[in-house]
């Protein structure tokens, strides 16, 4: 064989020798993976996911404890205050999470509070964001916005210099034959039968910042009957005043005024019926409609301030205060997004002399960058009876 063909022969032998064997891969050390929560289901087997951060509650407070839990919960701040906390109830926050609070008076920013977590938060924990002002805050309406890693979460509105300015609109005064319990809804009445010996005035949805010496004045047909102090507290956000007599209460139209110290904070009326004439049946009415984040499960009472703006996705409740509602009456809750119908929720078969009816609604995630106007309208027997609007911020 000629020497000049020797290199070609060697190349051919190498190709033949390698064609039946796969190339050997170099061993690679496995990449460490973070510890994830594992869920087993019968259909899809093993699914891994990271727990999403949960912001459960926002509270304004003037003082906090060693664990940062709020010692009070306020919606109105005394004049000349220099220090306010936004306290956040949070779960499943990874290390490095940044919580920010932007404090505003009207549209002007007056302060910024920020916390970055050195350690992860697994179980529920309170986290306080302090606004420390160099000068006393002047009277007016304020708000604070919470951000999680620069993503807007929620906001609260409060006042300075008017301790009862925003609290009174949330108070509801109803009447019943017995004091409420935590095991069921309040059975409110507007008419009591002849022979009634006890009536309980129930001041519901009491703001926790409303303090003072609570007492009541009862009049019948314009004549002062008695004045009564508050009963012992048994339920959160509720005060009761019990009128109890050995002899039946005189028939007539009663008016009850509730005072905190010397300031009237609520007023309501009821009737003790006489033998004749029998009061005419009353038509059902809707007295209030509000959007809230939380309700009292046992009574349906709305808890906390009205929702003015919120971050999607979220669950909210429409709380409807009705009087003289009969089973034949129909409530219809209509949800609209930017003027477009989203949902209709009919309610019928209910009987309430005076009570809150609360209906949940899940706001879906929003795309885009612009906030969206949501409107809920409550119809009663085919006629509009109340509405509420709020702003939904898109998901980040």
PDB file of N, CA and C in Angstrom, residues 163-206:
ATOM      1  N   UNK A 163     -62.397  62.774  65.518  1.00  0.00           N
ATOM      2  CA  UNK A 163     -62.396  61.406  66.005  1.00  0.00           C
ATOM      3  C   UNK A 163     -63.650  60.653  65.625  1.00  0.00           C
ATOM      4  N   UNK A 164     -64.773  61.368  65.421  1.00  0.00           N
ATOM      5  CA  UNK A 164     -65.998  60.657  65.122  1.00  0.00           C
ATOM      6  C   UNK A 164     -66.551  61.023  63.745  1.00  0.00           C
ATOM      7  N   UNK A 165     -65.725  61.733  62.945  1.00  0.00           N
ATOM      8  CA  UNK A 165     -66.233  62.209  61.670  1.00  0.00           C
ATOM      9  C   UNK A 165     -66.602  61.110  60.705  1.00  0.00           C
ATOM     10  N   UNK A 166     -65.793  60.018  60.646  1.00  0.00           N
ATOM     11  CA  UNK A 166     -66.086  58.944  59.706  1.00  0.00           C
ATOM     12  C   UNK A 166     -66.705  57.750  60.391  1.00  0.00           C
ATOM     13  N   UNK A 167     -66.746  57.712  61.714  1.00  0.00           N
ATOM     14  CA  UNK A 167     -67.245  56.543  62.412  1.00  0.00           C
ATOM     15  C   UNK A 167     -68.751  56.484  62.403  1.00  0.00           C
ATOM     16  N   UNK A 168     -69.420  57.649  62.466  1.00  0.00           N
ATOM     17  CA  UNK A 168     -70.860  57.637  62.654  1.00  0.00           C
ATOM     18  C   UNK A 168     -71.584  57.013  61.477  1.00  0.00           C
ATOM     19  N   UNK A 169     -71.066  57.180  60.243  1.00  0.00           N
ATOM     20  CA  UNK A 169     -71.778  56.649  59.096  1.00  0.00           C
ATOM     21  C   UNK A 169     -71.773  55.132  59.076  1.00  0.00           C
ATOM     22  N   UNK A 170     -70.914  54.464  59.854  1.00  0.00           N
ATOM     23  CA  UNK A 170     -70.852  53.024  59.843  1.00  0.00           C
ATOM     24  C   UNK A 170     -71.760  52.405  60.901  1.00  0.00           C
ATOM     25  N   UNK A 171     -72.295  53.186  61.832  1.00  0.00           N
ATOM     26  CA  UNK A 171     -73.054  52.648  62.949  1.00  0.00           C
ATOM     27  C   UNK A 171     -74.481  52.345  62.511  1.00  0.00           C
ATOM     28  N   UNK A 172     -74.991  51.199  62.971  1.00  0.00           N
ATOM     29  CA  UNK A 172     -76.361  50.805  62.685  1.00  0.00           C
ATOM     30  C   UNK A 172     -77.085  50.560  64.002  1.00  0.00           C
ATOM     31  N   UNK A 173     -78.281  51.159  64.177  1.00  0.00           N
ATOM     32  CA  UNK A 173     -79.084  50.970  65.385  1.00  0.00           C
ATOM     33  C   UNK A 173     -80.333  50.181  65.008  1.00  0.00           C
ATOM     34  N   UNK A 174     -80.490  48.990  65.621  1.00  0.00           N
ATOM     35  CA  UNK A 174     -81.674  48.161  65.397  1.00  0.00           C
ATOM     36  C   UNK A 174     -82.226  47.736  66.761  1.00  0.00           C
ATOM     37  N   UNK A 175     -83.402  47.113  66.744  1.00  0.00           N
ATOM     38  CA  UNK A 175     -84.081  46.748  67.986  1.00  0.00           C
ATOM     39  C   UNK A 175     -84.507  45.284  67.928  1.00  0.00           C
ATOM     40  N   UNK A 176     -84.471  44.623  69.099  1.00  0.00           N
ATOM     41  CA  UNK A 176     -84.832  43.206  69.182  1.00  0.00           C
ATOM     42  C   UNK A 176     -85.394  42.917  70.558  1.00  0.00           C
ATOM     43  N   UNK A 177     -86.004  41.742  70.700  1.00  0.00           N
ATOM     44  CA  UNK A 177     -86.543  41.340  71.998  1.00  0.00           C
ATOM     45  C   UNK A 177     -85.502  40.741  72.911  1.00  0.00           C
ATOM     46  N   UNK A 178     -84.349  40.317  72.369  1.00  0.00           N
ATOM     47  CA  UNK A 178     -83.282  39.702  73.156  1.00  0.00           C
ATOM     48  C   UNK A 178     -81.938  40.244  72.697  1.00  0.00           C
ATOM     49  N   UNK A 179     -80.973  40.138  73.569  1.00  0.00           N
ATOM     50  CA  UNK A 179     -79.617  40.551  73.228  1.00  0.00           C
ATOM     51  C   UNK A 179     -79.023  39.570  72.221  1.00  0.00           C
ATOM     52  N   UNK A 180     -78.188  40.043  71.288  1.00  0.00           N
ATOM     53  CA  UNK A 180     -77.626  39.149  70.262  1.00  0.00           C
ATOM     54  C   UNK A 180     -76.600  38.199  70.859  1.00  0.00           C
ATOM     55  N   UNK A 181     -76.405  37.078  70.179  1.00  0.00           N
ATOM     56  CA  UNK A 181     -75.381  36.105  70.559  1.00  0.00           C
ATOM     57  C   UNK A 181     -74.446  35.901  69.386  1.00  0.00           C
ATOM     58  N   UNK A 182     -73.334  35.239  69.633  1.00  0.00           N
ATOM     59  CA  UNK A 182     -72.354  34.991  68.576  1.00  0.00           C
ATOM     60  C   UNK A 182     -72.729  33.802  67.704  1.00  0.00           C
ATOM     61  N   UNK A 183     -73.830  33.114  68.021  1.00  0.00           N
ATOM     62  CA  UNK A 183     -74.186  31.885  67.306  1.00  0.00           C
ATOM     63  C   UNK A 183     -75.210  32.098  66.203  1.00  0.00           C
ATOM     64  N   UNK A 184     -75.709  33.294  66.016  1.00  0.00           N
ATOM     65  CA  UNK A 184     -76.732  33.490  64.992  1.00  0.00           C
ATOM     66  C   UNK A 184     -76.922  34.951  64.667  1.00  0.00           C
ATOM     67  N   UNK A 185     -77.711  35.252  63.617  1.00  0.00           N
ATOM     68  CA  UNK A 185     -77.942  36.648  63.219  1.00  0.00           C
ATOM     69  C   UNK A 185     -78.837  37.372  64.210  1.00  0.00           C
ATOM     70  N   UNK A 186     -78.794  38.696  64.139  1.00  0.00           N
ATOM     71  CA  UNK A 186     -79.660  39.523  64.971  1.00  0.00           C
ATOM     72  C   UNK A 186     -81.078  39.489  64.396  1.00  0.00           C
ATOM     73  N   UNK A 187     -82.060  39.131  65.248  1.00  0.00           N
ATOM     74  CA  UNK A 187     -83.461  39.133  64.820  1.00  0.00           C
ATOM     75  C   UNK A 187     -84.054  40.491  65.177  1.00  0.00           C
ATOM     76  N   UNK A 188     -83.921  41.427  64.263  1.00  0.00           N
ATOM     77  CA  UNK A 188     -84.342  42.801  64.535  1.00  0.00           C
ATOM     78  C   UNK A 188     -85.837  42.964  64.284  1.00  0.00           C
ATOM     79  N   UNK A 189     -86.453  43.908  65.008  1.00  0.00           N
ATOM     80  CA  UNK A 189     -87.871  44.203  64.871  1.00  0.00           C
ATOM     81  C   UNK A 189     -88.078  45.711  64.791  1.00  0.00           C
ATOM     82  N   UNK A 190     -89.103  46.110  64.051  1.00  0.00           N
ATOM     83  CA  UNK A 190     -89.504  47.507  64.034  1.00  0.00           C
ATOM     84  C   UNK A 190     -90.846  47.710  64.728  1.00  0.00           C
ATOM     85  N   UNK A 191     -91.615  46.617  64.922  1.00  0.00           N
ATOM     86  CA  UNK A 191     -92.895  46.664  65.627  1.00  0.00           C
ATOM     87  C   UNK A 191     -92.914  45.559  66.682  1.00  0.00           C
ATOM     88  N   UNK A 192     -93.266  45.932  67.926  1.00  0.00           N
ATOM     89  CA  UNK A 192     -93.365  44.968  69.024  1.00  0.00           C
ATOM     90  C   UNK A 192     -94.838  44.824  69.416  1.00  0.00           C
ATOM     91  N   UNK A 193     -95.247  43.617  69.814  1.00  0.00           N
ATOM     92  CA  UNK A 193     -96.668  43.402  70.108  1.00  0.00           C
ATOM     93  C   UNK A 193     -97.089  44.023  71.434  1.00  0.00           C
ATOM     94  N   UNK A 194     -98.379  44.178  71.601  1.00  0.00           N
ATOM     95  CA  UNK A 194     -98.946  44.637  72.867  1.00  0.00           C
ATOM     96  C   UNK A 194     -98.552  43.656  73.971  1.00  0.00           C
ATOM     97  N   UNK A 195     -98.137  44.183  75.110  1.00  0.00           N
ATOM     98  CA  UNK A 195     -97.699  43.347  76.221  1.00  0.00           C
ATOM     99  C   UNK A 195     -96.188  43.177  76.309  1.00  0.00           C
ATOM    100  N   UNK A 196     -95.438  43.792  75.403  1.00  0.00           N
ATOM    101  CA  UNK A 196     -93.970  43.703  75.436  1.00  0.00           C
ATOM    102  C   UNK A 196     -93.430  44.309  76.723  1.00  0.00           C
ATOM    103  N   UNK A 197     -92.508  43.596  77.375  1.00  0.00           N
ATOM    104  CA  UNK A 197     -91.903  44.097  78.611  1.00  0.00           C
ATOM    105  C   UNK A 197     -90.408  44.365  78.439  1.00  0.00           C
ATOM    106  N   UNK A 198     -89.834  43.965  77.307  1.00  0.00           N
ATOM    107  CA  UNK A 198     -88.391  44.183  77.119  1.00  0.00           C
ATOM    108  C   UNK A 198     -88.106  44.501  75.655  1.00  0.00           C
ATOM    109  N   UNK A 199     -87.279  45.535  75.450  1.00  0.00           N
ATOM    110  CA  UNK A 199     -86.771  45.887  74.129  1.00  0.00           C
ATOM    111  C   UNK A 199     -85.276  46.154  74.275  1.00  0.00           C
ATOM    112  N   UNK A 200     -84.487  45.604  73.365  1.00  0.00           N
ATOM    113  CA  UNK A 200     -83.031  45.791  73.377  1.00  0.00           C
ATOM    114  C   UNK A 200     -82.645  46.641  72.172  1.00  0.00           C
ATOM    115  N   UNK A 201     -82.012  47.790  72.438  1.00  0.00           N
ATOM    116  CA  UNK A 201     -81.441  48.613  71.363  1.00  0.00           C
ATOM    117  C   UNK A 201     -80.027  48.106  71.093  1.00  0.00           C
ATOM    118  N   UNK A 202     -79.746  47.783  69.842  1.00  0.00           N
ATOM    119  CA  UNK A 202     -78.462  47.166  69.471  1.00  0.00           C
ATOM    120  C   UNK A 202     -77.716  48.121  68.552  1.00  0.00           C
ATOM    121  N   UNK A 203     -76.600  48.607  69.038  1.00  0.00           N
ATOM    122  CA  UNK A 203     -75.736  49.501  68.269  1.00  0.00           C
ATOM    123  C   UNK A 203     -74.696  48.622  67.580  1.00  0.00           C
ATOM    124  N   UNK A 204     -74.901  48.357  66.295  1.00  0.00           N
ATOM    125  CA  UNK A 204     -74.076  47.394  65.579  1.00  0.00           C
ATOM    126  C   UNK A 204     -72.995  48.088  64.761  1.00  0.00           C
ATOM    127  N   UNK A 205     -71.964  47.303  64.422  1.00  0.00           N
ATOM    128  CA  UNK A 205     -70.827  47.798  63.638  1.00  0.00           C
ATOM    129  C   UNK A 205     -70.155  48.986  64.310  1.00  0.00           C
ATOM    130  N   UNK A 206     -69.956  48.873  65.622  1.00  0.00           N
ATOM    131  CA  UNK A 206     -69.324  49.945  66.385  1.00  0.00           C
ATOM    132  C   UNK A 206     -67.848  50.068  66.019  1.00  0.00           C
TER     133      UNK A 206
END
